Short mmCIF file of C-alpha atoms in Angstrom, two decimals:
data_model
loop_
_atom_site.label_atom_id
_atom_site.label_comp_id
_atom_site.label_asym_id
_atom_site.label_seq_id
_atom_site.Cartn_x
_atom_site.Cartn_y
_atom_site.Cartn_z
CA UNK A 1 213.37 101.08 -23.60
CA UNK A 2 210.94 98.32 -24.46
CA UNK A 3 209.68 96.26 -21.57
CA UNK A 4 210.07 92.54 -22.25
CA UNK A 5 207.06 91.60 -20.17
CA UNK A 6 204.98 93.92 -22.35
CA UNK A 7 206.35 92.17 -25.48
CA UNK A 8 205.31 88.85 -23.94
CA UNK A 9 201.80 90.21 -23.37
CA UNK A 10 201.46 91.12 -27.03
CA UNK A 11 202.70 87.74 -28.39
CA UNK A 12 199.22 86.10 -28.43
CA UNK A 13 198.06 88.96 -30.68
CA UNK A 14 200.46 88.00 -33.46
CA UNK A 15 199.26 84.38 -33.68
CA UNK A 16 198.24 83.24 -37.14
CA UNK A 17 194.85 84.55 -38.04
CA UNK A 18 193.83 81.24 -39.66
CA UNK A 19 194.13 78.59 -36.99
CA UNK A 20 193.01 75.73 -39.21
CA UNK A 21 194.28 72.29 -39.73
CA UNK A 22 196.14 71.84 -43.04
CA UNK A 23 197.61 68.96 -44.99
CA UNK A 24 201.01 69.91 -43.65
CA UNK A 25 199.94 69.23 -40.04
CA UNK A 26 201.26 66.03 -38.49
CA UNK A 27 198.62 63.42 -37.62
CA UNK A 28 197.05 63.42 -34.17
CA UNK A 29 199.06 60.29 -33.30
CA UNK A 30 202.28 62.18 -33.73
CA UNK A 31 201.10 65.19 -31.69
CA UNK A 32 199.93 62.84 -28.95
CA UNK A 33 203.27 61.04 -29.03
CA UNK A 34 205.05 64.37 -28.71
CA UNK A 35 203.03 65.22 -25.63
CA UNK A 36 203.70 61.74 -24.21
CA UNK A 37 207.45 62.34 -24.83
CA UNK A 38 207.63 59.17 -26.88
CA UNK A 39 209.08 60.55 -30.11
CA UNK A 40 212.67 59.99 -31.20
CA UNK A 41 214.98 62.94 -31.69
CA UNK A 42 214.39 63.45 -35.42
CA UNK A 43 210.62 63.23 -35.46
CA UNK A 44 210.56 65.44 -32.35
CA UNK A 45 212.58 68.14 -34.12
CA UNK A 46 210.27 67.93 -37.16
CA UNK A 47 207.19 68.28 -34.98
CA UNK A 48 208.69 71.22 -33.11
CA UNK A 49 209.61 72.97 -36.32
CA UNK A 50 206.02 72.63 -37.49
CA UNK A 51 204.60 73.70 -34.15
CA UNK A 52 206.62 76.93 -34.18
CA UNK A 53 204.52 78.19 -37.06
CA UNK A 54 201.19 76.36 -36.78
CA UNK A 55 198.53 77.95 -34.58
CA UNK A 56 196.27 74.95 -34.87
CA UNK A 57 198.80 72.35 -33.78
CA UNK A 58 200.33 74.46 -31.05
CA UNK A 59 196.77 74.95 -29.78
CA UNK A 60 196.33 71.17 -29.80
CA UNK A 61 199.59 70.67 -27.83
CA UNK A 62 198.62 73.34 -25.31
CA UNK A 63 195.22 71.78 -24.91
CA UNK A 64 196.62 68.28 -24.35
CA UNK A 65 199.09 69.49 -21.73
CA UNK A 66 196.57 71.63 -19.89
CA UNK A 67 193.97 68.90 -20.04
CA UNK A 68 196.33 66.44 -18.38
CA UNK A 69 196.94 68.82 -15.44
CA UNK A 70 193.81 68.34 -13.42
CA UNK A 71 191.09 65.95 -14.37
CA UNK A 72 187.97 66.93 -12.47
CA UNK A 73 185.54 64.02 -12.60
CA UNK A 74 182.52 64.81 -14.78
CA UNK A 75 179.29 62.97 -13.83
CA UNK A 76 178.33 60.75 -16.71
CA UNK A 77 174.54 60.81 -17.38
CA UNK A 78 173.42 57.22 -18.03
CA UNK A 79 170.75 58.28 -20.57
CA UNK A 80 173.29 60.22 -22.61
CA UNK A 81 175.67 57.25 -22.80
CA UNK A 82 172.85 54.88 -23.76
CA UNK A 83 171.78 57.30 -26.49
CA UNK A 84 175.35 57.34 -27.83
CA UNK A 85 175.34 53.55 -27.67
CA UNK A 86 172.11 53.12 -29.59
CA UNK A 87 172.23 56.00 -32.04
CA UNK A 88 172.87 54.73 -35.58
CA UNK A 89 175.46 56.41 -37.71
CA UNK A 90 174.79 57.42 -41.27
CA UNK A 91 176.65 54.52 -42.82
CA UNK A 92 176.04 51.84 -40.27
CA UNK A 93 172.96 49.64 -40.25
CA UNK A 94 171.19 51.67 -42.87
CA UNK A 95 171.71 49.47 -45.96
CA UNK A 96 168.28 48.65 -47.32
CA UNK A 97 167.33 44.98 -47.25
CA UNK A 98 166.91 44.58 -51.05
CA UNK A 99 170.41 45.98 -51.59
CA UNK A 100 171.81 43.50 -49.05
CA UNK A 101 170.05 40.62 -50.79
CA UNK A 102 171.41 41.65 -54.16
CA UNK A 103 174.94 41.98 -52.76
CA UNK A 104 174.75 38.55 -51.13
CA UNK A 105 173.47 36.98 -54.37
CA UNK A 106 176.28 38.54 -56.37
CA UNK A 107 178.90 37.36 -53.87
CA UNK A 108 177.47 33.81 -53.93
CA UNK A 109 177.49 33.78 -57.73
CA UNK A 110 181.10 34.91 -57.83
CA UNK A 111 182.16 32.25 -55.30
CA UNK A 112 180.41 29.49 -57.25
CA UNK A 113 181.82 30.62 -60.60
CA UNK A 114 185.34 30.75 -59.21
CA UNK A 115 185.22 27.36 -57.51
CA UNK A 116 183.63 25.77 -60.58
CA UNK A 117 186.81 26.15 -62.70
CA UNK A 118 189.29 23.44 -61.68
CA UNK A 119 192.37 25.13 -63.25
CA UNK A 120 191.60 28.68 -62.42
CA UNK A 121 194.21 28.93 -59.71
CA UNK A 122 191.59 30.01 -57.17
CA UNK A 123 190.86 26.48 -55.88
CA UNK A 124 190.68 26.37 -52.13
CA UNK A 125 192.58 23.07 -51.84
CA UNK A 126 195.66 24.56 -53.43
CA UNK A 127 196.11 28.11 -52.27
CA UNK A 128 194.87 28.05 -48.69
CA UNK A 129 197.22 25.29 -47.62
CA UNK A 130 200.28 26.60 -49.42
CA UNK A 131 199.97 30.21 -48.36
CA UNK A 132 202.39 31.34 -45.72
CA UNK A 133 200.62 31.93 -42.41
CA UNK A 134 202.09 35.35 -41.86
CA UNK A 135 198.90 37.27 -41.48
CA UNK A 136 195.72 36.48 -39.65
CA UNK A 137 192.59 37.01 -41.63
CA UNK A 138 189.18 37.71 -40.18
CA UNK A 139 186.74 34.88 -39.49
CA UNK A 140 189.62 32.59 -38.66
CA UNK A 141 188.59 29.94 -41.22
CA UNK A 142 191.45 30.52 -43.66
CA UNK A 143 194.93 31.96 -43.63
CA UNK A 144 196.02 33.58 -46.85
CA UNK A 145 199.07 35.60 -47.77
CA UNK A 146 197.94 39.21 -47.99
CA UNK A 147 198.55 41.24 -51.14
CA UNK A 148 201.73 43.29 -51.23
CA UNK A 149 202.11 46.73 -52.80
CA UNK A 150 204.79 46.57 -55.52
CA UNK A 151 204.39 50.09 -56.82
CA UNK A 152 204.86 52.73 -55.51
CA UNK A 153 207.70 51.55 -53.31
CA UNK A 154 208.00 52.46 -49.64
CA UNK A 155 209.28 56.03 -49.39
CA UNK A 156 209.30 56.52 -53.17
CA UNK A 157 208.91 60.00 -54.58
CA UNK A 158 206.41 59.67 -57.39
CA UNK A 159 207.01 62.04 -60.23
CA UNK A 160 204.62 60.83 -62.86
CA UNK A 161 200.89 61.29 -62.50
CA UNK A 162 198.32 59.79 -62.80
CA UNK A 163 199.57 57.47 -60.13
CA UNK A 164 199.83 53.78 -60.99
CA UNK A 165 199.47 51.23 -58.24
CA UNK A 166 200.50 47.60 -58.62
CA UNK A 167 200.35 44.77 -56.09
CA UNK A 168 201.00 41.11 -55.74
CA UNK A 169 197.78 39.10 -55.70
CA UNK A 170 196.37 37.04 -52.85
CA UNK A 171 195.48 33.46 -53.82
CA UNK A 172 191.76 33.09 -54.25
CA UNK A 173 190.93 36.75 -53.90
CA UNK A 174 187.69 37.77 -55.62
CA UNK A 175 188.31 41.45 -55.71
CA UNK A 176 190.72 44.08 -54.44
CA UNK A 177 190.01 47.42 -52.93
CA UNK A 178 192.73 50.06 -53.15
CA UNK A 179 192.67 52.84 -50.56
CA UNK A 180 194.69 56.00 -50.78
CA UNK A 181 195.00 58.13 -47.67
CA UNK A 182 196.43 61.50 -46.89
CA UNK A 183 199.07 62.05 -44.21
CA UNK A 184 196.26 63.05 -41.86
CA UNK A 185 194.60 59.67 -42.43
CA UNK A 186 191.72 60.94 -44.53
CA UNK A 187 190.60 58.77 -47.38
CA UNK A 188 191.55 60.50 -50.62
CA UNK A 189 190.42 57.83 -53.06
CA UNK A 190 189.15 54.26 -52.96
CA UNK A 191 188.76 52.00 -55.93
CA UNK A 192 187.54 48.41 -56.40
CA UNK A 193 189.57 46.33 -58.79
CA UNK A 194 189.64 42.76 -60.01
CA UNK A 195 193.25 42.65 -61.26
CA UNK A 196 196.64 43.49 -59.91
CA UNK A 197 197.02 47.14 -60.88
CA UNK A 198 195.06 50.29 -61.08
CA UNK A 199 195.50 53.92 -61.99
CA UNK A 200 194.27 56.67 -59.72
CA UNK A 201 191.96 58.84 -61.79
CA UNK A 202 193.57 62.17 -62.77
CA UNK A 203 190.70 64.10 -61.20
CA UNK A 204 191.95 62.91 -57.78
CA UNK A 205 194.19 65.83 -57.10
CA UNK A 206 197.37 64.67 -55.33
CA UNK A 207 199.29 67.61 -53.96
CA UNK A 208 202.91 68.01 -54.98
CA UNK A 209 205.32 67.49 -52.12
CA UNK A 210 202.67 65.77 -49.94
CA UNK A 211 202.95 62.34 -48.34
CA UNK A 212 200.30 59.70 -48.91
CA UNK A 213 199.64 56.12 -47.85
CA UNK A 214 198.25 53.32 -49.93
CA UNK A 215 197.12 49.81 -49.16
CA UNK A 216 195.16 47.05 -50.86
CA UNK A 217 192.51 44.84 -49.37
CA UNK A 218 191.78 41.45 -50.91
CA UNK A 219 188.20 40.14 -50.57
CA UNK A 220 188.32 36.37 -50.21
CA UNK A 221 185.57 33.87 -51.14
CA UNK A 222 184.95 33.20 -47.47
CA UNK A 223 183.97 36.81 -46.98
CA UNK A 224 187.23 37.48 -45.18
CA UNK A 225 189.43 40.45 -45.97
CA UNK A 226 193.19 40.35 -46.19
CA UNK A 227 194.98 43.67 -46.18
CA UNK A 228 198.48 44.57 -47.37
CA UNK A 229 200.89 46.65 -45.32
CA UNK A 230 200.54 50.33 -45.88
CA UNK A 231 203.10 51.91 -48.16
CA UNK A 232 204.05 55.56 -47.74
CA UNK A 233 205.12 57.61 -50.72
CA UNK A 234 205.46 61.25 -51.60
CA UNK A 235 204.34 63.14 -54.71
CA UNK A 236 207.31 64.97 -56.23
CA UNK A 237 207.25 68.71 -55.66
CA UNK A 238 206.46 70.96 -58.62
CA UNK B 1 195.02 49.98 -23.78
CA UNK B 2 192.96 46.80 -23.68
CA UNK B 3 189.99 48.31 -25.51
CA UNK B 4 192.33 50.17 -27.86
CA UNK B 5 194.18 47.11 -28.98
CA UNK B 6 190.89 45.27 -29.45
CA UNK B 7 189.74 48.05 -31.78
CA UNK B 8 192.95 47.88 -33.76
CA UNK B 9 192.42 44.21 -34.41
CA UNK B 10 189.18 45.00 -36.21
CA UNK B 11 189.39 45.39 -39.94
CA UNK B 12 186.82 46.89 -42.27
CA UNK B 13 185.12 43.61 -43.16
CA UNK B 14 184.26 42.49 -39.68
CA UNK B 15 180.70 41.60 -38.72
CA UNK B 16 178.37 44.32 -37.46
CA UNK B 17 177.73 42.47 -34.19
CA UNK B 18 181.42 42.55 -33.37
CA UNK B 19 181.54 46.27 -34.05
CA UNK B 20 178.62 46.92 -31.72
CA UNK B 21 180.40 44.98 -28.99
CA UNK B 22 183.63 46.89 -29.56
CA UNK B 23 181.70 50.16 -29.48
CA UNK B 24 180.02 49.20 -26.19
CA UNK B 25 183.36 48.32 -24.59
CA UNK B 26 184.88 51.53 -25.87
CA UNK B 27 182.05 53.68 -24.51
CA UNK B 28 182.13 51.98 -21.10
CA UNK B 29 185.79 52.85 -20.80
CA UNK B 30 186.11 56.23 -22.51
CA UNK B 31 182.69 58.01 -22.40
CA UNK B 32 183.82 59.97 -19.36
CA UNK B 33 187.00 61.12 -21.10
CA UNK B 34 184.96 62.31 -24.08
CA UNK B 35 182.54 64.17 -21.85
CA UNK B 36 185.42 65.76 -19.98
CA UNK B 37 186.82 67.21 -23.18
CA UNK B 38 183.35 68.34 -24.33
CA UNK B 39 182.86 70.17 -21.00
CA UNK B 40 185.93 72.24 -21.73
CA UNK B 41 184.21 73.54 -24.83
CA UNK B 42 180.64 73.99 -23.74
CA UNK B 43 178.87 74.77 -20.46
CA UNK B 44 175.25 74.83 -21.55
CA UNK B 45 173.85 71.36 -20.86
CA UNK B 46 171.95 71.07 -24.16
CA UNK B 47 175.08 71.98 -26.10
CA UNK B 48 177.18 69.57 -24.07
CA UNK B 49 174.75 66.74 -24.87
CA UNK B 50 174.60 67.68 -28.58
CA UNK B 51 178.36 67.91 -28.89
CA UNK B 52 178.90 64.66 -26.99
CA UNK B 53 176.48 62.79 -29.28
CA UNK B 54 178.06 64.35 -32.36
CA UNK B 55 181.52 63.19 -31.25
CA UNK B 56 180.25 59.68 -30.54
CA UNK B 57 178.50 59.53 -33.90
CA UNK B 58 181.67 60.55 -35.69
CA UNK B 59 183.76 58.04 -33.78
CA UNK B 60 181.32 55.25 -34.56
CA UNK B 61 181.02 56.20 -38.24
CA UNK B 62 182.25 53.90 -40.98
CA UNK B 63 182.66 51.01 -38.58
CA UNK B 64 184.79 52.90 -36.11
CA UNK B 65 187.17 54.06 -38.84
CA UNK B 66 188.64 56.90 -36.78
CA UNK B 67 189.32 54.68 -33.80
CA UNK B 68 190.81 51.97 -35.92
CA UNK B 69 193.37 54.46 -37.18
CA UNK B 70 195.14 54.38 -33.84
CA UNK B 71 198.26 52.27 -33.90
CA UNK B 72 198.55 50.27 -30.70
CA UNK B 73 202.25 49.71 -31.37
CA UNK B 74 202.87 53.35 -32.19
CA UNK B 75 204.38 55.98 -29.99
CA UNK B 76 201.28 57.72 -28.62
CA UNK B 77 199.22 56.53 -25.69
CA UNK B 78 195.56 55.88 -26.51
CA UNK B 79 194.00 58.37 -24.03
CA UNK B 80 196.21 61.26 -25.22
CA UNK B 81 195.49 60.45 -28.84
CA UNK B 82 191.78 60.16 -28.12
CA UNK B 83 191.76 63.59 -26.39
CA UNK B 84 193.33 65.10 -29.51
CA UNK B 85 190.77 63.47 -31.78
CA UNK B 86 187.84 64.48 -29.57
CA UNK B 87 189.11 68.07 -29.44
CA UNK B 88 189.18 68.19 -33.25
CA UNK B 89 185.62 66.81 -33.38
CA UNK B 90 184.43 69.40 -30.82
CA UNK B 91 185.86 72.12 -33.09
CA UNK B 92 184.08 70.53 -36.08
CA UNK B 93 180.85 70.49 -34.08
CA UNK B 94 181.20 74.16 -33.23
CA UNK B 95 181.81 75.04 -36.88
CA UNK B 96 178.80 72.97 -37.98
CA UNK B 97 176.55 74.32 -35.27
CA UNK B 98 177.50 77.99 -35.39
CA UNK B 99 179.18 78.20 -38.77
CA UNK B 100 181.74 80.76 -39.65
CA UNK B 101 179.71 83.68 -40.94
CA UNK B 102 181.67 86.21 -42.89
CA UNK B 103 182.96 89.00 -40.77
CA UNK B 104 183.65 92.55 -41.75
CA UNK B 105 187.01 93.22 -43.43
CA UNK B 106 187.94 95.63 -40.64
CA UNK B 107 187.45 92.83 -38.08
CA UNK B 108 189.13 90.16 -40.23
CA UNK B 109 192.41 92.10 -40.05
CA UNK B 110 192.34 91.96 -36.24
CA UNK B 111 194.21 89.16 -34.37
CA UNK B 112 192.52 85.75 -34.28
CA UNK B 113 191.56 86.17 -30.63
CA UNK B 114 189.60 89.35 -31.45
CA UNK B 115 187.82 87.64 -34.31
CA UNK B 116 186.75 84.84 -31.93
CA UNK B 117 185.52 87.37 -29.41
CA UNK B 118 183.63 89.18 -32.17
CA UNK B 119 181.93 85.96 -33.29
CA UNK B 120 180.88 85.09 -29.74
CA UNK B 121 179.55 88.53 -28.88
CA UNK B 122 177.94 89.54 -32.17
CA UNK B 123 177.02 86.31 -33.92
CA UNK B 124 176.41 83.85 -31.08
CA UNK B 125 175.13 86.63 -28.82
CA UNK B 126 177.04 85.30 -25.80
CA UNK B 127 177.56 87.36 -22.70
CA UNK B 128 181.08 88.50 -21.80
CA UNK B 129 181.35 85.72 -19.22
CA UNK B 130 180.35 83.09 -21.77
CA UNK B 131 182.66 84.64 -24.33
CA UNK B 132 185.59 84.51 -21.95
CA UNK B 133 184.95 80.84 -21.20
CA UNK B 134 184.45 79.97 -24.89
CA UNK B 135 187.49 81.82 -26.24
CA UNK B 136 189.76 80.59 -23.47
CA UNK B 137 189.55 77.09 -24.95
CA UNK B 138 191.56 78.19 -27.98
CA UNK B 139 193.28 81.26 -26.47
CA UNK B 140 194.05 80.26 -22.89
CA UNK B 141 195.88 83.48 -21.98
CA UNK B 142 192.74 85.54 -22.38
CA UNK B 143 191.57 87.03 -19.07
CA UNK B 144 189.03 89.71 -18.17
CA UNK B 145 191.44 92.55 -18.98
CA UNK B 146 192.41 90.88 -22.25
CA UNK B 147 188.74 90.54 -23.16
CA UNK B 148 188.10 94.19 -22.35
CA UNK B 149 191.06 95.18 -24.56
CA UNK B 150 189.77 92.92 -27.33
CA UNK B 151 186.33 94.42 -27.17
CA UNK B 152 187.82 97.89 -27.28
CA UNK B 153 189.75 97.00 -30.41
CA UNK B 154 186.60 95.62 -32.00
CA UNK B 155 184.53 98.65 -31.18
CA UNK B 156 187.16 100.92 -32.59
CA UNK B 157 186.97 99.12 -35.89
CA UNK B 158 183.19 99.01 -36.24
CA UNK B 159 181.64 101.83 -38.18
CA UNK B 160 178.25 103.16 -36.96
CA UNK B 161 176.54 101.43 -39.91
CA UNK B 162 178.17 98.10 -39.10
CA UNK B 163 177.16 98.43 -35.47
CA UNK B 164 173.61 99.09 -36.53
CA UNK B 165 173.66 96.06 -38.85
CA UNK B 166 174.92 93.83 -36.07
CA UNK B 167 172.33 95.05 -33.60
CA UNK B 168 169.47 94.74 -36.06
CA UNK B 169 170.47 91.26 -37.30
CA UNK B 170 169.28 88.34 -35.11
CA UNK B 171 168.14 90.53 -32.24
CA UNK B 172 168.85 88.96 -28.89
CA UNK B 173 165.65 88.25 -26.90
CA UNK B 174 165.79 88.14 -23.16
CA UNK B 175 163.17 87.20 -20.65
CA UNK B 176 162.08 90.07 -18.41
CA UNK B 177 162.26 87.72 -15.48
CA UNK B 178 165.60 86.26 -16.66
CA UNK B 179 168.79 86.47 -14.73
CA UNK B 180 170.54 89.57 -16.02
CA UNK B 181 173.79 88.50 -14.41
CA UNK B 182 174.20 85.46 -16.61
CA UNK B 183 172.61 86.62 -19.80
CA UNK B 184 174.28 89.91 -19.94
CA UNK B 185 171.93 92.87 -20.35
CA UNK B 186 174.64 94.90 -18.74
CA UNK B 187 177.16 93.33 -21.07
CA UNK B 188 175.05 94.29 -24.04
CA UNK B 189 174.92 97.86 -22.89
CA UNK B 190 178.68 97.92 -22.66
CA UNK B 191 178.85 96.52 -26.18
CA UNK B 192 177.74 99.79 -27.67
CA UNK B 193 180.46 100.90 -30.03
CA UNK B 194 182.83 103.70 -29.26
CA UNK B 195 181.60 106.50 -31.54
CA UNK B 196 185.08 107.99 -31.85
CA UNK B 197 187.72 105.46 -32.83
CA UNK B 198 191.26 106.76 -32.61
CA UNK B 199 192.96 106.15 -35.96
CA UNK B 200 196.42 107.21 -34.76
CA UNK B 201 196.39 104.80 -31.88
CA UNK B 202 195.12 102.10 -34.17
CA UNK B 203 197.87 102.72 -36.71
CA UNK B 204 200.57 102.70 -34.02
CA UNK B 205 199.24 99.47 -32.66
CA UNK B 206 199.22 97.87 -36.08
CA UNK B 207 202.83 98.99 -36.72
CA UNK B 208 203.93 97.49 -33.47
CA UNK B 209 202.20 94.19 -34.09
CA UNK B 210 203.65 94.00 -37.62
CA UNK B 211 207.15 94.62 -36.25
CA UNK B 212 206.63 92.05 -33.54
CA UNK B 213 205.44 89.52 -36.15
CA UNK B 214 208.63 90.10 -38.15
CA UNK B 215 210.80 89.84 -35.06
CA UNK B 216 209.15 86.54 -34.15
CA UNK B 217 209.94 85.26 -37.62
CA UNK B 218 213.58 86.23 -37.09
CA UNK B 219 214.21 83.94 -34.11
CA UNK B 220 214.74 80.20 -34.39
CA UNK B 221 211.72 77.90 -34.64
CA UNK B 222 212.51 76.37 -31.25
CA UNK B 223 212.61 79.78 -29.62
CA UNK B 224 209.39 80.72 -31.31
CA UNK B 225 207.79 77.57 -30.03
CA UNK B 226 209.01 78.33 -26.51
CA UNK B 227 207.40 81.76 -26.62
CA UNK B 228 204.15 80.44 -28.08
CA UNK B 229 203.82 77.72 -25.48
CA UNK B 230 204.53 80.14 -22.68
CA UNK B 231 202.60 83.25 -23.69
CA UNK B 232 200.01 81.94 -26.16
CA UNK B 233 199.21 78.62 -24.56
CA UNK B 234 199.91 79.68 -20.95
CA UNK B 235 201.91 76.58 -20.08
CA UNK B 236 204.04 76.58 -16.95
CA UNK B 237 207.84 76.56 -17.17
CA UNK B 238 207.83 73.03 -15.78
CA UNK B 239 205.36 71.86 -18.47
CA UNK B 240 207.44 73.49 -21.19
CA UNK B 241 210.71 72.05 -19.93
CA UNK B 242 209.18 68.56 -19.84
CA UNK B 243 207.56 68.92 -23.25
CA UNK B 244 210.63 70.28 -25.00
CA UNK B 245 213.02 68.13 -22.98
CA UNK B 246 214.97 71.09 -21.62
CA UNK B 247 215.90 69.48 -18.34
CA UNK B 248 214.75 72.01 -15.76
CA UNK B 249 212.20 74.87 -15.64
CA UNK B 250 215.11 77.25 -15.03
CA UNK B 251 216.60 76.34 -18.40
CA UNK B 252 213.22 76.99 -20.03
CA UNK B 253 213.03 80.34 -18.30
CA UNK B 254 216.54 81.31 -19.51
CA UNK B 255 215.80 80.29 -23.08
CA UNK B 256 212.56 82.33 -23.05
CA UNK B 257 214.42 85.31 -21.64
CA UNK B 258 217.05 85.02 -24.36
CA UNK B 259 214.37 84.88 -27.09
CA UNK B 260 212.59 87.92 -25.62
CA UNK B 261 215.83 89.87 -25.48
CA UNK B 262 216.48 89.11 -29.15
CA UNK B 263 213.01 90.31 -30.06
CA UNK B 264 213.47 93.48 -28.01
CA UNK B 265 216.77 94.21 -29.78
CA UNK B 266 215.15 93.60 -33.18
CA UNK B 267 212.32 95.98 -32.34
CA UNK B 268 214.75 98.65 -31.13
CA UNK B 269 216.74 98.28 -34.35
CA UNK B 270 213.53 98.97 -36.23
CA UNK B 271 213.13 102.16 -34.22
CA UNK B 272 210.36 100.94 -32.00
CA UNK B 273 211.30 102.16 -28.56
CA UNK B 274 208.01 101.82 -26.81
CA UNK B 275 205.43 99.10 -26.68
CA UNK B 276 202.93 101.48 -25.24
CA UNK B 277 200.47 101.92 -28.00
CA UNK B 278 197.96 103.84 -25.93
CA UNK B 279 199.92 107.08 -26.35
CA UNK B 280 201.46 107.12 -29.81
#
């Protein structure tokens, strides 16, 4: 007769041997919401189904629950915090001065050339006043309707690759930046664009069956950025 | 949530000065939470500092991109979400710092917990105490007995040549005046491989684990999750019943018992009448 307590003791030994995060794993936000008991019934069932077979995520859940049990205060060394405060990151504050000057000059040239054409449709007097004030834009100086993703549609299953992305333009925008993110929130592709559509290069491998997010940012003459809502879509399975 | 919602308001084009201010506010409020998580992973003060700075650097990167991903109007609370993110970064730091050197095929076929123990003992040259502390972060059910079992399984798999290779690669230096209790001279002596592995016992053990794996696959995902949370993650019945919204710990206990019974029946149907793998 097999002893059930002995079976229980052996269960940790049959855990997956590759406890790594994969593209199928739900984002940290969802796992945290599961631990906080703030998920609705359907997303909760989906998360549980995933957890049953994912060593990485079940480890994350176990960690979050155990961690919330007892929080022993850890003394915070002041010098360590000030080092974290001061330490530059690789992409922040390291742009060389000549590059910054060149960028500023290009931006200024673009602004001047756009404002110079009276019928170009980019005139500040027209668009900024007429635009619906439904989205606050940084720097507070102007309020402009953000771009809106037209294709792919929300929840669409995209069957044809390379992926084509279209959006409605923002009045006065100088340039658009399209960002494509994985379900985990990692940036998969980013492309600058001056028009209202772009094609994701075929070398950007989008996985069949996977969910992705896309949004567009419009760069305005004021230097402000206006971002569209994110649109979620799925690549059709093979 | 104040700091969190401030961070969410930031968009990629905001001025650098604003980002620095947001970063300062964030650190003032959450540096202790980050350090708390880091302490669960590392004990050595230098490693704690390194890991903490790595986590901060990653959070600050690309104008706080990771932090700005949090949705203030979403379902998760900011501290819980941040703990999850910091844990992932601590795992990244470990991988970057210690790497994942290739392990022998014989060890790679052992359970994940054994592979972790192997890396700690043979690659990172940690003592048994340090290994226990380190592996417990990802395998919380591991105790001293479990570690001893794991080491026995590893030793059984190592050939004399592999043992020699491991001992001759990156020899571990210890101070003569050092504290043997913490650095593990005694541990090292116990690490000598068993010269006579028992192939029959090994085969029986593998058969049992394969059958158990199949039986686990045969129960429902919810039951599987219950068992994993209880026996892999070492959560209490109360924690499990809250997490899985089962109502009371008693209900959780009953569901676990039912799942174990089904596994036992499955194993018996496969002709496995004993779990004892010591005496095949």
